[in-house]
Coordinates of N, CA and C in Angstrom, one line a residue:
X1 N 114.7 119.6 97.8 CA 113.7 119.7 98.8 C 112.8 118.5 98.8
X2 N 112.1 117.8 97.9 CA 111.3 117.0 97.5 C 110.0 116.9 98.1
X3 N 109.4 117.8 99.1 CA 108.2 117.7 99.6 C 107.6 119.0 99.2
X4 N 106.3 118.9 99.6 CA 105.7 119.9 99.2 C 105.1 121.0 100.4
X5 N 104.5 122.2 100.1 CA 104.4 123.2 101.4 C 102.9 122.5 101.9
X6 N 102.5 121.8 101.9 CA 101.3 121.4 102.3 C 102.1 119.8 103.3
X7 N 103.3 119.2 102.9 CA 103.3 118.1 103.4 C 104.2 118.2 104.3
X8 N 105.1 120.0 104.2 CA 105.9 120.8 105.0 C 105.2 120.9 106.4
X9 N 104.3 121.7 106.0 CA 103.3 122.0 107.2 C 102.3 121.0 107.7
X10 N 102.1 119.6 107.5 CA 101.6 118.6 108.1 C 102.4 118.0 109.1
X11 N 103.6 118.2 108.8 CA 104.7 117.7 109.2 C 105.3 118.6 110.8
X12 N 105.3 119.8 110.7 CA 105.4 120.8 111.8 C 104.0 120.3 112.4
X13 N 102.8 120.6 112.3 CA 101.9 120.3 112.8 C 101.9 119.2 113.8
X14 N 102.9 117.8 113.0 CA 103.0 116.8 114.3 C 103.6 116.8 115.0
X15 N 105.2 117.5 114.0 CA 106.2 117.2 115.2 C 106.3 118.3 115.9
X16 N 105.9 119.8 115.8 CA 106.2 120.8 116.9 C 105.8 120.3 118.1
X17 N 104.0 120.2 118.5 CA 103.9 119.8 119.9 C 104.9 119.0 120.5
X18 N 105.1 118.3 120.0 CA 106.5 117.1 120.4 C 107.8 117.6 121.3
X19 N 107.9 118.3 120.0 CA 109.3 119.2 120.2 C 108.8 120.0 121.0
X20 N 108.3 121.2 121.4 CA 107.8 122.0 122.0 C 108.1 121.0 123.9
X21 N 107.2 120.2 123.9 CA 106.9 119.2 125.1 C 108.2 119.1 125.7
X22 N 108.6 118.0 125.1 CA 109.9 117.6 125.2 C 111.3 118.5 125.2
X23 N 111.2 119.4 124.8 CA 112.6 120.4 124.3 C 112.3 121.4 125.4
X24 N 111.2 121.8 126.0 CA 110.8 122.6 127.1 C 111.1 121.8 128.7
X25 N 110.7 120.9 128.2 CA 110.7 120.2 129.5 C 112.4 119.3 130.0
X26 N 113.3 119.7 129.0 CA 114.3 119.4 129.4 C 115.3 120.4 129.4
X27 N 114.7 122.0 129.1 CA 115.7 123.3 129.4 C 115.8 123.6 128.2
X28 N 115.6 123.3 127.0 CA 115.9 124.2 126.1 C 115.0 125.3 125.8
X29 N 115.7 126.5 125.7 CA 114.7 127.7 125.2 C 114.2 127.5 124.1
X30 N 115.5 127.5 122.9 CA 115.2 127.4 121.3 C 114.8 126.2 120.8
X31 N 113.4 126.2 120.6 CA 113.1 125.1 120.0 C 112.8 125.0 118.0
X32 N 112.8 126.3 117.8 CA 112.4 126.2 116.4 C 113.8 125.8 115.3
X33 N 115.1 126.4 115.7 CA 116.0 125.6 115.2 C 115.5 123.8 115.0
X34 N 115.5 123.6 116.2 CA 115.1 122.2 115.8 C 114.4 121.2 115.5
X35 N 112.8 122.4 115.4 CA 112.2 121.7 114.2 C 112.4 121.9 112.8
X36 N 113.2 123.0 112.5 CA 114.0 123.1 111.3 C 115.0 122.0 110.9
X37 N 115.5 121.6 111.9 CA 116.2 120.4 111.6 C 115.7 119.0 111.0
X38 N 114.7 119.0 111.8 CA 113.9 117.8 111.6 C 112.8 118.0 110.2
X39 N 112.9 119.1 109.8 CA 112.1 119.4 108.3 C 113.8 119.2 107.2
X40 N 114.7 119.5 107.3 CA 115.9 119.5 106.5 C 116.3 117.9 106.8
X41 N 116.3 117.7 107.7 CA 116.9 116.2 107.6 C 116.5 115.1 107.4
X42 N 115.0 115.0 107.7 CA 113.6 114.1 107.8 C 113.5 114.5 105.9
X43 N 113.4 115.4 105.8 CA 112.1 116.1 104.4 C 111.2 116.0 104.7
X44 N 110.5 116.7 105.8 CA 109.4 117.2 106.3 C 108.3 115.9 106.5
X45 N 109.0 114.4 106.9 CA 108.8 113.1 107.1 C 108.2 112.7 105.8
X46 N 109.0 112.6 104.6 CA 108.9 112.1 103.4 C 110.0 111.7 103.0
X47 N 111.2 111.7 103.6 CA 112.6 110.5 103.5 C 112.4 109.0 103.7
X48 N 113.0 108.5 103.0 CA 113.4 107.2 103.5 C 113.5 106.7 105.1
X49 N 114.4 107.6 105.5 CA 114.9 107.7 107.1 C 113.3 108.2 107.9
X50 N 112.7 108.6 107.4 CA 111.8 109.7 108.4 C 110.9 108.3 108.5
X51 N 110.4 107.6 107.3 CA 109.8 106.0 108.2 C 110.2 105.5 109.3
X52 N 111.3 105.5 110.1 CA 112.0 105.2 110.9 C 111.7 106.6 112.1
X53 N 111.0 107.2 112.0 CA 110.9 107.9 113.0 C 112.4 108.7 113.3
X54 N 113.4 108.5 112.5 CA 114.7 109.5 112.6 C 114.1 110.1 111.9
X55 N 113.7 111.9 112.3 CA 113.6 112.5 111.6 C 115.0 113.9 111.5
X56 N 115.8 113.2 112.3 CA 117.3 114.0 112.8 C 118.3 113.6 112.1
X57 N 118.1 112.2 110.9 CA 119.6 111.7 110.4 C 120.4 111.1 111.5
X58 N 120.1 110.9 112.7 CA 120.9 110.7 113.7 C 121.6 109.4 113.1
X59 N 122.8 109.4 113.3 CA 123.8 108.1 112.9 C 123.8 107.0 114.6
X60 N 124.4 105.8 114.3 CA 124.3 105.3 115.0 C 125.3 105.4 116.3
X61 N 126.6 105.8 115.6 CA 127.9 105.8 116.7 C 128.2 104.7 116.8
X62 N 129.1 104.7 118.0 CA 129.9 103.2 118.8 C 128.8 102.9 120.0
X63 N 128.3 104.0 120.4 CA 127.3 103.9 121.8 C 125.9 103.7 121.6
X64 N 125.5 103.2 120.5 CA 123.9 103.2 120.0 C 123.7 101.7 120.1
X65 N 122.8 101.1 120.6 CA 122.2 99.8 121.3 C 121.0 99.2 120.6
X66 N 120.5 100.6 120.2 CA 118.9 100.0 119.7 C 119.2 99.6 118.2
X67 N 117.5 100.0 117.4 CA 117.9 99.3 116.1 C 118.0 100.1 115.4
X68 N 118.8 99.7 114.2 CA 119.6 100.2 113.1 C 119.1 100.1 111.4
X69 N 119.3 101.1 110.8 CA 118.7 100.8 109.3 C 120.3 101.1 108.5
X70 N 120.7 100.8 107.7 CA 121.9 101.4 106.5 C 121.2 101.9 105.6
X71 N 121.9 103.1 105.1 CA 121.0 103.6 103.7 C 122.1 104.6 103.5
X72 N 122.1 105.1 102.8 CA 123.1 105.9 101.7 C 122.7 107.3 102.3
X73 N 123.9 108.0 102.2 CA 123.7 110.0 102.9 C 124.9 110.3 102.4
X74 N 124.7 111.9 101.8 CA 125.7 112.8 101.5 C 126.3 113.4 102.3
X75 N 127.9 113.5 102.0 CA 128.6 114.2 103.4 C 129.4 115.0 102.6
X76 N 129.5 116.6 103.2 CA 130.4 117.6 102.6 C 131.7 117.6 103.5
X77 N 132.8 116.4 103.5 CA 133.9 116.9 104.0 C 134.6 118.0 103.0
X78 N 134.6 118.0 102.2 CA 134.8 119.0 101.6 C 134.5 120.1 100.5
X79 N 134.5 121.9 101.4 CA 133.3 122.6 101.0 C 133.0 122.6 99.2
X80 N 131.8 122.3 99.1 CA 131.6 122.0 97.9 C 131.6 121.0 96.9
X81 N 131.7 119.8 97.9 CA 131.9 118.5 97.2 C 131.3 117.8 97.8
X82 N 130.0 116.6 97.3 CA 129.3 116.2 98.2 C 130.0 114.8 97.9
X83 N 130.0 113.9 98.9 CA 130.5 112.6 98.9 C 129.0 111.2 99.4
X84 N 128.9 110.7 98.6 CA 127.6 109.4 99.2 C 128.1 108.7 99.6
X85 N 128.2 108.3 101.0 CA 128.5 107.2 101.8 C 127.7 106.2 102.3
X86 N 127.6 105.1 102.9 CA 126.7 104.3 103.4 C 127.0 104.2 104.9
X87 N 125.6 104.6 105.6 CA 126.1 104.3 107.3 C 124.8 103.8 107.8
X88 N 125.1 103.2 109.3 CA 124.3 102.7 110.1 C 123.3 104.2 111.0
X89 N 122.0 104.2 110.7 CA 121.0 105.2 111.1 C 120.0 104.2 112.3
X90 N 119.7 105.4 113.1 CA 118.8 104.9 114.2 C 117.4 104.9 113.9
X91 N 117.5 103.9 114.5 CA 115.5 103.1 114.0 C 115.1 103.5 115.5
X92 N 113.5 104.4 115.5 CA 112.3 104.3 116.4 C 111.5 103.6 115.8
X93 N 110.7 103.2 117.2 CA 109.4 102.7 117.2 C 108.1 103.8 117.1
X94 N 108.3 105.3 117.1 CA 107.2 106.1 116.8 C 108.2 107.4 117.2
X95 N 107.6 108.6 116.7 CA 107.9 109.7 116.5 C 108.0 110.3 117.6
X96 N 107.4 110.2 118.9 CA 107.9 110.7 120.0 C 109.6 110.1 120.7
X97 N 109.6 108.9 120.2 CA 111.0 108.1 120.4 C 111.8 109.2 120.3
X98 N 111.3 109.2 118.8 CA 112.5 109.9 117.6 C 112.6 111.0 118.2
X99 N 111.8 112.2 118.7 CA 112.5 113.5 119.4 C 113.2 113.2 120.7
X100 N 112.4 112.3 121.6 CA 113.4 111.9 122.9 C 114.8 111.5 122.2
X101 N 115.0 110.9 121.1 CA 116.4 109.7 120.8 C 117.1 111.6 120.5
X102 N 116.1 112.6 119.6 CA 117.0 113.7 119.4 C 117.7 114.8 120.7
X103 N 116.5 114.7 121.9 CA 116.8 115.5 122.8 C 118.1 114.7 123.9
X104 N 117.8 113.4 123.5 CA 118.8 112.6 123.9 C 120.4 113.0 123.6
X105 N 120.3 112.5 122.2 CA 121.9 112.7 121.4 C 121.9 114.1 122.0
X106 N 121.4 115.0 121.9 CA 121.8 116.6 121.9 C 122.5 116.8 123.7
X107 N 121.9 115.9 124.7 CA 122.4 116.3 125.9 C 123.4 115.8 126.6
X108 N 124.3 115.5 125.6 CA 125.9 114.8 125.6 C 126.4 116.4 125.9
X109 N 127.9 116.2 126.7 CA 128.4 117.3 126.7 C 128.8 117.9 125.5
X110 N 129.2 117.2 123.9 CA 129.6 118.0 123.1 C 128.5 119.0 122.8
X111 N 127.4 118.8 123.2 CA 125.9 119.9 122.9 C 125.2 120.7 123.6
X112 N 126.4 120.5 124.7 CA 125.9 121.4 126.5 C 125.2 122.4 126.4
X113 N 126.0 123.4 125.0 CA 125.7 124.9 125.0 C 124.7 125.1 124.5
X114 N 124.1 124.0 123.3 CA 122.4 124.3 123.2 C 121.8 125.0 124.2
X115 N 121.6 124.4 125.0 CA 120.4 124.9 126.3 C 120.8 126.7 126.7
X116 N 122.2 127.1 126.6 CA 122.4 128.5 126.2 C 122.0 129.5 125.6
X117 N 121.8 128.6 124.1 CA 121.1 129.6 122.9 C 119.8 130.5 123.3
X118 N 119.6 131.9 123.0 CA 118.3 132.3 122.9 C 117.7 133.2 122.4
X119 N 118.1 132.3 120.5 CA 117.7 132.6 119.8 C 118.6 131.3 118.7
X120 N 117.5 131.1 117.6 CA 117.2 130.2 116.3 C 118.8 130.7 115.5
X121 N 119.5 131.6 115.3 CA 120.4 131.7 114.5 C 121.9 131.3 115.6
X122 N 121.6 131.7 117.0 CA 122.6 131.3 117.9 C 122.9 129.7 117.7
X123 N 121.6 129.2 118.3 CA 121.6 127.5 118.4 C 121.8 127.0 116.6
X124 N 121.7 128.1 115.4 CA 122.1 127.2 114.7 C 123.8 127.0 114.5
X125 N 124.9 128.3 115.1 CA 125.6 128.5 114.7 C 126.5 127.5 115.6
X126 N 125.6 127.3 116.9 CA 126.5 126.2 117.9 C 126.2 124.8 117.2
X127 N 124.9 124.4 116.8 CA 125.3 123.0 116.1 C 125.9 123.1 115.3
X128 N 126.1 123.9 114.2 CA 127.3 123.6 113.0 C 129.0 123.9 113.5
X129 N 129.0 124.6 114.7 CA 130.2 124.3 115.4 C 130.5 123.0 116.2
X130 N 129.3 122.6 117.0 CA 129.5 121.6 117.7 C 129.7 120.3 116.7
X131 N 129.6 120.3 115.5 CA 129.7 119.5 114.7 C 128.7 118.5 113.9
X132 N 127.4 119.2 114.2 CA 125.8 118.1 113.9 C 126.4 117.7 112.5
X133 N 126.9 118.4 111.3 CA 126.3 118.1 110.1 C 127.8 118.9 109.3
X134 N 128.0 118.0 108.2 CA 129.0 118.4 107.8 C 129.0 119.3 106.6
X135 N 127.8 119.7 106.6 CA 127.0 120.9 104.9 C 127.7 122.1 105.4
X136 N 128.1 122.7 104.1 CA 128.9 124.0 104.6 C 127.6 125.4 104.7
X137 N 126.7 124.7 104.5 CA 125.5 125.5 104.3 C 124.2 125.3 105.1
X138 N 125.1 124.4 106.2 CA 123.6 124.2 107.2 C 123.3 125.2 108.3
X139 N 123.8 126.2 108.5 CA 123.0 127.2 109.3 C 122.2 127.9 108.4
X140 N 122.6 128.5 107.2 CA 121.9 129.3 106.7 C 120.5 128.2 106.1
X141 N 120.5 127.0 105.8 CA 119.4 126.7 105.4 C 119.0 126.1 107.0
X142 N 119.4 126.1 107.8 CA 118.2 126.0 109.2 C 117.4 127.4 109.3
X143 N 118.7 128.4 109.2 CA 118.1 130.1 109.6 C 116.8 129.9 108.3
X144 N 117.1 129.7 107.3 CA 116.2 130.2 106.0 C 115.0 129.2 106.5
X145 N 114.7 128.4 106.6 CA 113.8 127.2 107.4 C 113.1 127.8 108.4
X146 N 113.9 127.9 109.3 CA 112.8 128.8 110.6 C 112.2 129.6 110.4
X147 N 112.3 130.5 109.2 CA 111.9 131.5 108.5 C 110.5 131.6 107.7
X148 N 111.0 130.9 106.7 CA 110.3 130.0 105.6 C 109.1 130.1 106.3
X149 N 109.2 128.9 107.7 CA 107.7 128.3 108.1 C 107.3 129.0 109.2
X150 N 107.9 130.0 109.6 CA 107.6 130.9 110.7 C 107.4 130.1 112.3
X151 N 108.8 129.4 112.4 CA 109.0 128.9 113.0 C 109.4 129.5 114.4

């Protein structure tokens, strides 16, 4: 985990209105999945990455233009083995970026069905289908997360 529940909840505090704004205003119902995401992938903006205003882990791809940071991330290709790799991660210039850059990536067609979900265990079970994250254990720690913070 490496943050603490006081630095958890400073953290929701900023980025929900965000999320909320933004995630409303472009059709999504379920928004607490994904400030769950952004507490699990960020560390509740005490990662390395979360200086960067990625608080999504978002990778850079082939279609990413803006700027870039490299830094080391675990990947579970396979269940129960974690592997550290090095990749190119997306750099904001401030934290509203960083949820537009998320609501962004998310409204590619592989992510259509988000805007479907309605409810927090649905939308988690479509991103670990649609392929966000390669943890054999990322819905249940999103579900346990939205929970957690009463999301």
């Amino acid at each position: 985990m490496g943050y603490t529940l006081a630095q958890a909840q400073n953290f929701i505090n900023m980025i929900a209105p965000l999320m909320v704004s933004e995630g409303r205003a472009r059709g999504y119902k379920v928004i607490s999945t994904a400030i769950a995401q952004a507490i699990i992938e960020g560390a509740a903006g005490t990662s390395g990455l979360a200086k960067y205003h990625n608080h999504f882990g978002l990778k850079c791809g082939s279609s990413w233009k803006g700027k870039s940071v490299n830094m080391k991330t675990k990947e579970e290709y396979k269940v129960g083995t974690l592997t550290t790799i090095k990749d190119n991660f997306r750099v904001y210039d401030n934290d509203l970026e960083g949820v537009k850059g998320y609501y962004d990536f998310i409204s590619t067609k592989r992510y259509a069905n988000l805007k479907t979900a309605n409810n927090y265990v649905e939308y988690a079970n479509m991103l670990k289908a649609d392929g966000y994250a390669t943890s054999s254990t990322y819905v249940n720690t999103l579900c346990s997360t939205v929970r957690k913070y009463g999301l």
